[in-house]
Each structure stands twice: as C-alpha cells, then as structure tokens.
PDB file of C-alpha atoms in Angstrom:
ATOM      1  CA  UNK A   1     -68.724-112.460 159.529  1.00  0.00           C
ATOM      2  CA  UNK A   2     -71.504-112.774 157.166  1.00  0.00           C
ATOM      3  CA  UNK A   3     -74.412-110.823 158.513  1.00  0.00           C
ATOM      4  CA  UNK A   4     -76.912-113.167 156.575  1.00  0.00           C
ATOM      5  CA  UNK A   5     -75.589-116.450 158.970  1.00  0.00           C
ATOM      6  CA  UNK A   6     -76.419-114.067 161.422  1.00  0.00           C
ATOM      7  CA  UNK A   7     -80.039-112.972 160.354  1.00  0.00           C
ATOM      8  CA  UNK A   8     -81.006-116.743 159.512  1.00  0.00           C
ATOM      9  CA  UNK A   9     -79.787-117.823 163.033  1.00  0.00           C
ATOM     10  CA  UNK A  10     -82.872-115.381 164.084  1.00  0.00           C
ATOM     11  CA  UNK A  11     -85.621-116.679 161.685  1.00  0.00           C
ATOM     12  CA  UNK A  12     -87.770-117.969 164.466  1.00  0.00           C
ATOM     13  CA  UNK A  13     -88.050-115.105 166.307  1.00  0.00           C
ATOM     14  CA  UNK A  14     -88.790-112.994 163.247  1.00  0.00           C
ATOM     15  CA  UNK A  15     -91.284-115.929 162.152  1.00  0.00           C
ATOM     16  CA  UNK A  16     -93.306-115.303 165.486  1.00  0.00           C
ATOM     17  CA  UNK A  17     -92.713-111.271 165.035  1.00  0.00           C
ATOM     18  CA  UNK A  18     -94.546-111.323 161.680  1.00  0.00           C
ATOM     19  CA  UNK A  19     -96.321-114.478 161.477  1.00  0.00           C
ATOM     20  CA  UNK A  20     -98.526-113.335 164.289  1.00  0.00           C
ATOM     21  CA  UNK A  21     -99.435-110.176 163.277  1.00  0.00           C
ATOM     22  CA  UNK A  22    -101.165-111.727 160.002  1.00  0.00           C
ATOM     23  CA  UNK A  23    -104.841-110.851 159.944  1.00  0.00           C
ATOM     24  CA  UNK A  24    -106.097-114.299 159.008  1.00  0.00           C
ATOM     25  CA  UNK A  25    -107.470-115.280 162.073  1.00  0.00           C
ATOM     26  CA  UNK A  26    -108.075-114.291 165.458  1.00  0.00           C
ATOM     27  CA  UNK A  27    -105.184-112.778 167.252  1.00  0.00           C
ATOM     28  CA  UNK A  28    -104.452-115.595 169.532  1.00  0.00           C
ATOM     29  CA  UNK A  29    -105.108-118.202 166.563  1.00  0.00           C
ATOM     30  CA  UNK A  30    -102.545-116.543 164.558  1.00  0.00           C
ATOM     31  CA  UNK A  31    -100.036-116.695 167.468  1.00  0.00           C
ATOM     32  CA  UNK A  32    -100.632-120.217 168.438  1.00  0.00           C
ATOM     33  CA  UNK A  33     -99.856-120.402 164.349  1.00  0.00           C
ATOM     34  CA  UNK A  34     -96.777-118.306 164.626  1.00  0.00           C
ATOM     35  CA  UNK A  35     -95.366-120.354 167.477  1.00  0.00           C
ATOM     36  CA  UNK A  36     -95.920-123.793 165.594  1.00  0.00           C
ATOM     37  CA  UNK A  37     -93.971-122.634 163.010  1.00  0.00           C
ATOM     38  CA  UNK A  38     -91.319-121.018 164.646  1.00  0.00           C
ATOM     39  CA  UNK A  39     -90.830-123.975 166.895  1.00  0.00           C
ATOM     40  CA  UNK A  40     -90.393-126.094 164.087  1.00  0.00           C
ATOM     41  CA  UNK A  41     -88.000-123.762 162.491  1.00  0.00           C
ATOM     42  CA  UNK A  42     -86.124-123.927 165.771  1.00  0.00           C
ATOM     43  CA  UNK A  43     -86.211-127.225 165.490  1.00  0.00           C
ATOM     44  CA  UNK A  44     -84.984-127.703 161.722  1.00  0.00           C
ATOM     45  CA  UNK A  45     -82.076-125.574 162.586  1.00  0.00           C
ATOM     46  CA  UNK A  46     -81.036-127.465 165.487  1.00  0.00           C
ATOM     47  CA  UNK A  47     -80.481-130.577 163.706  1.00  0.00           C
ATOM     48  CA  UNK A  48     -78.696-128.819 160.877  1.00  0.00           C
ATOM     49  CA  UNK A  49     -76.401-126.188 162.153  1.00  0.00           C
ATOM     50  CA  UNK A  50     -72.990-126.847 163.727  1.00  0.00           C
ATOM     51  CA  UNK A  51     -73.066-124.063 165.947  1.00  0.00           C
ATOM     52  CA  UNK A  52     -74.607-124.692 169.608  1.00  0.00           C
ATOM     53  CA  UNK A  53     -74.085-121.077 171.490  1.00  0.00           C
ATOM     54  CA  UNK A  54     -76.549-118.207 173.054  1.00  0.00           C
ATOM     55  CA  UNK A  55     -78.528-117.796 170.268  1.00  0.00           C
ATOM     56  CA  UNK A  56     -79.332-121.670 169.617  1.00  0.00           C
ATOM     57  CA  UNK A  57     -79.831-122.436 173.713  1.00  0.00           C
ATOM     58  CA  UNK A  58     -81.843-119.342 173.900  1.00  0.00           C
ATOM     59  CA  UNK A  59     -84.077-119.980 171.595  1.00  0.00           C
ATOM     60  CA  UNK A  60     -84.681-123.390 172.125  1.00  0.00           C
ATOM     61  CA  UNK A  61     -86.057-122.948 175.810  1.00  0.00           C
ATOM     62  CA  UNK A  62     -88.029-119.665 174.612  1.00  0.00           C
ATOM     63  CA  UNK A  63     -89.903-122.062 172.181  1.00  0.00           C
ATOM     64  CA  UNK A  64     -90.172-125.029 173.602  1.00  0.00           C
ATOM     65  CA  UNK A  65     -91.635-122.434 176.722  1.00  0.00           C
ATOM     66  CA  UNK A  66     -93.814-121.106 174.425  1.00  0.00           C
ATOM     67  CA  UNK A  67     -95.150-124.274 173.138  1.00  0.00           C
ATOM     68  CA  UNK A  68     -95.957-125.840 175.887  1.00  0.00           C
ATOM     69  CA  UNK A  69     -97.213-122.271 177.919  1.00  0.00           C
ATOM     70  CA  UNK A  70     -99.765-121.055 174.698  1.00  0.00           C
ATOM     71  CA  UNK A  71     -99.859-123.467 172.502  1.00  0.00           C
ATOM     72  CA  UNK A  72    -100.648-126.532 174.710  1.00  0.00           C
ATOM     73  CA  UNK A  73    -102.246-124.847 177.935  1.00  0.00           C
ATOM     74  CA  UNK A  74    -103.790-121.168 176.362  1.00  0.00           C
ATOM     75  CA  UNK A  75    -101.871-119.385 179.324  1.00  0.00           C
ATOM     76  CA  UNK A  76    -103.027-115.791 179.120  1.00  0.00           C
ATOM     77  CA  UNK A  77    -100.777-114.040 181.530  1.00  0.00           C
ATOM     78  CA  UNK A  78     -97.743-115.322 179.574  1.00  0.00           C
ATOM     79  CA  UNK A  79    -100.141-114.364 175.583  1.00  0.00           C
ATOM     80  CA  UNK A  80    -100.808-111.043 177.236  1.00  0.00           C
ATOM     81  CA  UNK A  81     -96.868-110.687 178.131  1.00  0.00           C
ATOM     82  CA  UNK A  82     -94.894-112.672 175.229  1.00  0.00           C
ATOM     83  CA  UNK A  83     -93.825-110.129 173.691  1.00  0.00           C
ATOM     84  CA  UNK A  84     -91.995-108.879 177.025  1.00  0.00           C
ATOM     85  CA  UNK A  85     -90.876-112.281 177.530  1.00  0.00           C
ATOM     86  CA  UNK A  86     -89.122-112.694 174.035  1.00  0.00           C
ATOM     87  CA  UNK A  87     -87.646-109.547 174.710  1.00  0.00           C
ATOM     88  CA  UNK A  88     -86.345-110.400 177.955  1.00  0.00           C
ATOM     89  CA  UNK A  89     -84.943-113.624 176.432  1.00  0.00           C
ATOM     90  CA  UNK A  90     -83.055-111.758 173.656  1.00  0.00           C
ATOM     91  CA  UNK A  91     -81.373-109.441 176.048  1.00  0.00           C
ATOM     92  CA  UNK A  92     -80.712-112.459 178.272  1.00  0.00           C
ATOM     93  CA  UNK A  93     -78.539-114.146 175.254  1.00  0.00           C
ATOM     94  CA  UNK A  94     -76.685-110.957 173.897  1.00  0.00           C
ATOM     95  CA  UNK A  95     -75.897-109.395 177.059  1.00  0.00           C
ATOM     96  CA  UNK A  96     -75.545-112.772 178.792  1.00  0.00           C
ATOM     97  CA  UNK A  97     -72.831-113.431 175.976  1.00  0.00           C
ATOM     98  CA  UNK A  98     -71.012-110.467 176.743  1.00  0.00           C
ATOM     99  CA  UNK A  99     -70.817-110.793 180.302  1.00  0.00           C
ATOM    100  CA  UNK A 100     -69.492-114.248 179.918  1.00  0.00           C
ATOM    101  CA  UNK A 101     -66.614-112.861 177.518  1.00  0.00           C
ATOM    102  CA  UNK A 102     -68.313-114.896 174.316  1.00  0.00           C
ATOM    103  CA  UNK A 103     -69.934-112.810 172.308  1.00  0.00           C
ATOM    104  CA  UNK A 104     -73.325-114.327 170.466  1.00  0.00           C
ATOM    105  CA  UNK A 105     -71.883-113.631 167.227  1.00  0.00           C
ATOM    106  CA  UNK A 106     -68.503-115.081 167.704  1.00  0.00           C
ATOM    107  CA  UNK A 107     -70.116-118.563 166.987  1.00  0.00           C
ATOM    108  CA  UNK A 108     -71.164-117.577 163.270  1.00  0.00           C
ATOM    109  CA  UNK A 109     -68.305-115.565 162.683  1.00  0.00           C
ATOM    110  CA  UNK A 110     -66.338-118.131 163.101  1.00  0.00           C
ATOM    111  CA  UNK A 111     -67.706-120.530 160.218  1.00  0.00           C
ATOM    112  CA  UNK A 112     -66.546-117.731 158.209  1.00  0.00           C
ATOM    113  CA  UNK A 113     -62.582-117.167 159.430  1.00  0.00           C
ATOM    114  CA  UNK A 114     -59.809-118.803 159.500  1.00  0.00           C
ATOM    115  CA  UNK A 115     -58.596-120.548 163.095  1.00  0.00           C
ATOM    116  CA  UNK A 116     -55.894-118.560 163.461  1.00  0.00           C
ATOM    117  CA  UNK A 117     -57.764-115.454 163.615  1.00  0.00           C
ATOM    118  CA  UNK A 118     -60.315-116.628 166.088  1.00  0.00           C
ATOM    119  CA  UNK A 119     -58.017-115.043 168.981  1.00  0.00           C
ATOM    120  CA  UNK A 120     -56.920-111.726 166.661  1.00  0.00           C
ATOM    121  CA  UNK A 121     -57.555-108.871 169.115  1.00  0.00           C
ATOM    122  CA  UNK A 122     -59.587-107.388 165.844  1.00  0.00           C
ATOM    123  CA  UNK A 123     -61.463-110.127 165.626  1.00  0.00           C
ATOM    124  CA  UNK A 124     -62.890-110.218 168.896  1.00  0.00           C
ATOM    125  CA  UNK A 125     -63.207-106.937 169.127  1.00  0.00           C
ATOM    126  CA  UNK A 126     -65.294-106.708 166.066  1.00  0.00           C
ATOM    127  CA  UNK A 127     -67.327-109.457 167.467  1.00  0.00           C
ATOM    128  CA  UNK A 128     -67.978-107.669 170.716  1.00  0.00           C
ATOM    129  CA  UNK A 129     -69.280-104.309 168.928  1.00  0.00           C
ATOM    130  CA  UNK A 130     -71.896-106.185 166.763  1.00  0.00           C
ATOM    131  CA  UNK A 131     -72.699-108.106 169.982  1.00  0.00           C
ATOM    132  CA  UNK A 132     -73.278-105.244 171.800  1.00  0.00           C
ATOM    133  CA  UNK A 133     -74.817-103.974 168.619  1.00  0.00           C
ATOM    134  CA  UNK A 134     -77.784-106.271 168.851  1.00  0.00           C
ATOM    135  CA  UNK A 135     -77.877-105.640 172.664  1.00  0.00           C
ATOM    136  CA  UNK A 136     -78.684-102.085 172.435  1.00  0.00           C
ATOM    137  CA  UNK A 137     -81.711-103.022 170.104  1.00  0.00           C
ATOM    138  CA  UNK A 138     -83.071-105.919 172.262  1.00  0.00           C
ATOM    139  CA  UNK A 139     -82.633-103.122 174.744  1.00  0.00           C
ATOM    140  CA  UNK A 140     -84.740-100.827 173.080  1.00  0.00           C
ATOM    141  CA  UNK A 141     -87.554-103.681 171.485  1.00  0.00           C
ATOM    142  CA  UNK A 142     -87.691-103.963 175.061  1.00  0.00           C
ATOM    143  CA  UNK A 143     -88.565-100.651 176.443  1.00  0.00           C
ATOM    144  CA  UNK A 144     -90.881-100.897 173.498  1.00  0.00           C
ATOM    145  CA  UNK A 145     -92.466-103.991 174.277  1.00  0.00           C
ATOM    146  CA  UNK A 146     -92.998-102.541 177.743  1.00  0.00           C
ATOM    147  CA  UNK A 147     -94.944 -99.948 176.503  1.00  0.00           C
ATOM    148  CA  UNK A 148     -97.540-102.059 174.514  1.00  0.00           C
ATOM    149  CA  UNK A 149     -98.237-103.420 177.456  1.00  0.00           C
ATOM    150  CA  UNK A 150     -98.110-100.556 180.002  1.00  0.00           C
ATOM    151  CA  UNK A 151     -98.864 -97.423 177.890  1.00  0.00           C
ATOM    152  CA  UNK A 152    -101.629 -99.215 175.499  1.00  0.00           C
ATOM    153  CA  UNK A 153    -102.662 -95.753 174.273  1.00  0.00           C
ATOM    154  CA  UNK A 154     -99.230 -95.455 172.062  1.00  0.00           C
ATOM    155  CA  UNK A 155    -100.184 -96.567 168.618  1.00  0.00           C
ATOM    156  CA  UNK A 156     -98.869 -99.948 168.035  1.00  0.00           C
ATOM    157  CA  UNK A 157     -98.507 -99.036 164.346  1.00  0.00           C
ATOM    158  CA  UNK A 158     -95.972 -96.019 165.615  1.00  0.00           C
ATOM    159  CA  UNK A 159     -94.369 -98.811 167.449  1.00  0.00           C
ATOM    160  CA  UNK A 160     -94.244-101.594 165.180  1.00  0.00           C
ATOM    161  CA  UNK A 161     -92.571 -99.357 162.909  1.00  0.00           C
ATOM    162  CA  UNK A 162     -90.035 -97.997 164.957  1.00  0.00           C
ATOM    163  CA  UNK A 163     -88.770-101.869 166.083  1.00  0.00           C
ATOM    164  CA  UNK A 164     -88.614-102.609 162.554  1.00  0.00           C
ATOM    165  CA  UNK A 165     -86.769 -99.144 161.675  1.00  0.00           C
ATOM    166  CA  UNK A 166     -84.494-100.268 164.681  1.00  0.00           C
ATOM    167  CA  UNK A 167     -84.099-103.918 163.606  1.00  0.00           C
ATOM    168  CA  UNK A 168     -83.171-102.778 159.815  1.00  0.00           C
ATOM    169  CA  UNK A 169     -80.373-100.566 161.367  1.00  0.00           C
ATOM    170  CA  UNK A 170     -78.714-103.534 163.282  1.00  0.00           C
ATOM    171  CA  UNK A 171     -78.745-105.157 160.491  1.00  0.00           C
ATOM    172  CA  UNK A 172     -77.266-102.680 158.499  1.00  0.00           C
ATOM    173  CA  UNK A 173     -74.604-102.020 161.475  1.00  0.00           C
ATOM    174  CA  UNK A 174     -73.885-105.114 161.187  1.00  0.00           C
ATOM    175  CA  UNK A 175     -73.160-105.802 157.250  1.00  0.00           C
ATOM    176  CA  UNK A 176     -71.099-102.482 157.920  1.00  0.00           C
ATOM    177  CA  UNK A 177     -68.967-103.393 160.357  1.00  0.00           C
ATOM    178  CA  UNK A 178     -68.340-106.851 159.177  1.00  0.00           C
ATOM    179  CA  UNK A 179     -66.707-105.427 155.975  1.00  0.00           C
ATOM    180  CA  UNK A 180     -65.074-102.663 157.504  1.00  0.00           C
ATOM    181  CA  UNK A 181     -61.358-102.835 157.409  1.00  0.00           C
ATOM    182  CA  UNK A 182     -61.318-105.650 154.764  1.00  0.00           C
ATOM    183  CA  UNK A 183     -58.014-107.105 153.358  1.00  0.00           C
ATOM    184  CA  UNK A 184     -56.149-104.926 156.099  1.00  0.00           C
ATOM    185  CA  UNK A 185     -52.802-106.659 157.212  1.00  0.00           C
ATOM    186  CA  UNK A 186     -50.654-106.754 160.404  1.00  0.00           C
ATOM    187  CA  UNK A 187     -47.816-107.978 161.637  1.00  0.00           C
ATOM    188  CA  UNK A 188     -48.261-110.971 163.900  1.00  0.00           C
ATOM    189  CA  UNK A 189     -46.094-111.573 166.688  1.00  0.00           C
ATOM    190  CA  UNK A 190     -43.904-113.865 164.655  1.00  0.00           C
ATOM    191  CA  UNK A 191     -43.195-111.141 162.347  1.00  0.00           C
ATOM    192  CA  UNK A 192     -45.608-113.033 159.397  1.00  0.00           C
ATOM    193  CA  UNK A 193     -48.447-110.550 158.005  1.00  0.00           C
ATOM    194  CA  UNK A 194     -51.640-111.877 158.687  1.00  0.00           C
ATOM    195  CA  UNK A 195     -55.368-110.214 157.945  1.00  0.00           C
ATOM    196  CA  UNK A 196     -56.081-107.767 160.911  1.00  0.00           C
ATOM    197  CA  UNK A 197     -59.697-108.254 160.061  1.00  0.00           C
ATOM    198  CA  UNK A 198     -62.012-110.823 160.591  1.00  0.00           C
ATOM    199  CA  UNK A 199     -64.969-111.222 157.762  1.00  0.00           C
TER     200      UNK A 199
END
C-alpha cells in the first residue's frame, strides 16, 4: 500500500489542523477559513477518486457538518468542541472499519495490488495492523483533544507537539509496514507461488 494514497486521502483534515492555527486573523476567522478550504478539498477529491469507503463517507458528513454548523450559523458550542468532534469522527471511521471487518485502508491498498491478493491472509492482515495503527492515534489525538478542552492549563504548544510527534509516527508505521516483507513468496493453494505480501 502506498502510504502517500493514504496521507492524501487525509488532506482535509490536516488542512483544518494547520490551516486554523495560522495567525492571520482572529481565531474563529481563521477556522471558518480552514473549513472552506477543507470542504472544498473534500469536495475535489470526491469527484476524482475511485475509492468511496470510511475515510471518504466520514469525511464528507464531518465537513459538510462543519460547514453548515460554523461556517453558516457561528455555532459556538460545536467551535468551542471541534476539535473533540473531529476526533470523535476519526475514531468513528478507523475503528468503525475494523469492527465491520473492512479495514479503512483496505480501499487504497487496493489501487495498489493485484486482485488476486485482495483476499491473501497477509494482505488483510497487513491492512488490519495499519488500520488499527491509525486507531490507536485517533485514540490518543483524542484523549488529547479532551484535554484542551477540559484541562486548559496544559500548554497547547506541549500538546500540539505531541499530536504531531504522534501523527509523524503513524505515518512512519505505516511506510514501514507497507514495505515490510516485500517480494516474499508463498505457495498458494494451487501449488503456484504467489507474493505473500501486499504493497
């Protein structure tokens, strides 16, 4: 699986994470800003991928939410609490996935392996690690996202950087595990070698 397909399938979230932390306007102008953009990112990627699973239903109703909730109507209880709610959404999709036996990533590892491997007991299980993976950080952005709220005395600084230390290492779990085990070969049933790993 390429881990960038992966990363770009997340764009609008990380638009909104970064966008509205910009110090070119007021706070809530800048995330009015952020949520434009990533909306229309959402958008763009909508009509132009082929794959329709957690990550692209997900984030549709998060943004479209968010739209119409701060954008349109300046609804402070869900300004003072969107970052909880994005969090809440994320572990909604990747834990949601897993429960439901389809791992998020499956979708995008998929443009990237052959059909026949798409039922490869490596492959899925592969798929399920990096999905669970991303779970444990949503997991953790949202224990973290509780405490900006709840515990306002933390430095947000100290916790900005940790998410980002966290995000950087599911990343990098990810690139790792997606190579791991490259160009390794088993026996299928029918005797034939096939690739025991999938991208």
């Amino acid at each position: 699986m390429s881990s960038l397909s992966l990363i770009i399938s997340f764009a609008p979230w990380m638009v909104l994470k970064f966008v509205s932390n910009l110090p070119f306007a007021d706070p809530l102008t800048m995330l009015k800003i952020a949520l434009s953009l990533a909306a229309m990112i959402s958008l763009y990627q909508s009509l132009r991928s082929s794959v329709r699973g957690f990550i692209f239903w997900g984030t549709i109703a998060f943004f479209a939410f968010s739209l119409v909730s701060v954008v349109a109507l300046t609804n402070m209880w869900v300004i003072s609490h969107l970052g909880l709610l994005a969090q809440l959404n994320l572990n909604v999709i990747a834990w949601g996935s897993l429960l439901c036996r389809r791992p998020f990533t499956i979708d995008y590892a998929k443009l990237h392996v052959p059909q026949e491997l798409w039922t490869h007991p490596r492959f899925l299980r592969k798929n399920y690690l990096i999905t669970g993976i991303w779970g444990v950080y949503f997991l953790l952005g949202l224990a973290l996202a509780e405490i900006r709220i709840y515990e306002p005395q933390v430095s947000h600084i100290l916790l900005e950087v940790l998410d980002n230390g966290l995000m950087l290492g599911a990343v990098l779990l990810t690139s790792h595990f997606s190579k791991k085990g490259k160009g390794a070969y088993t026996p299928s049933e029918s005797g034939e070698s096939v690739p025991a790993s999938a991208d």
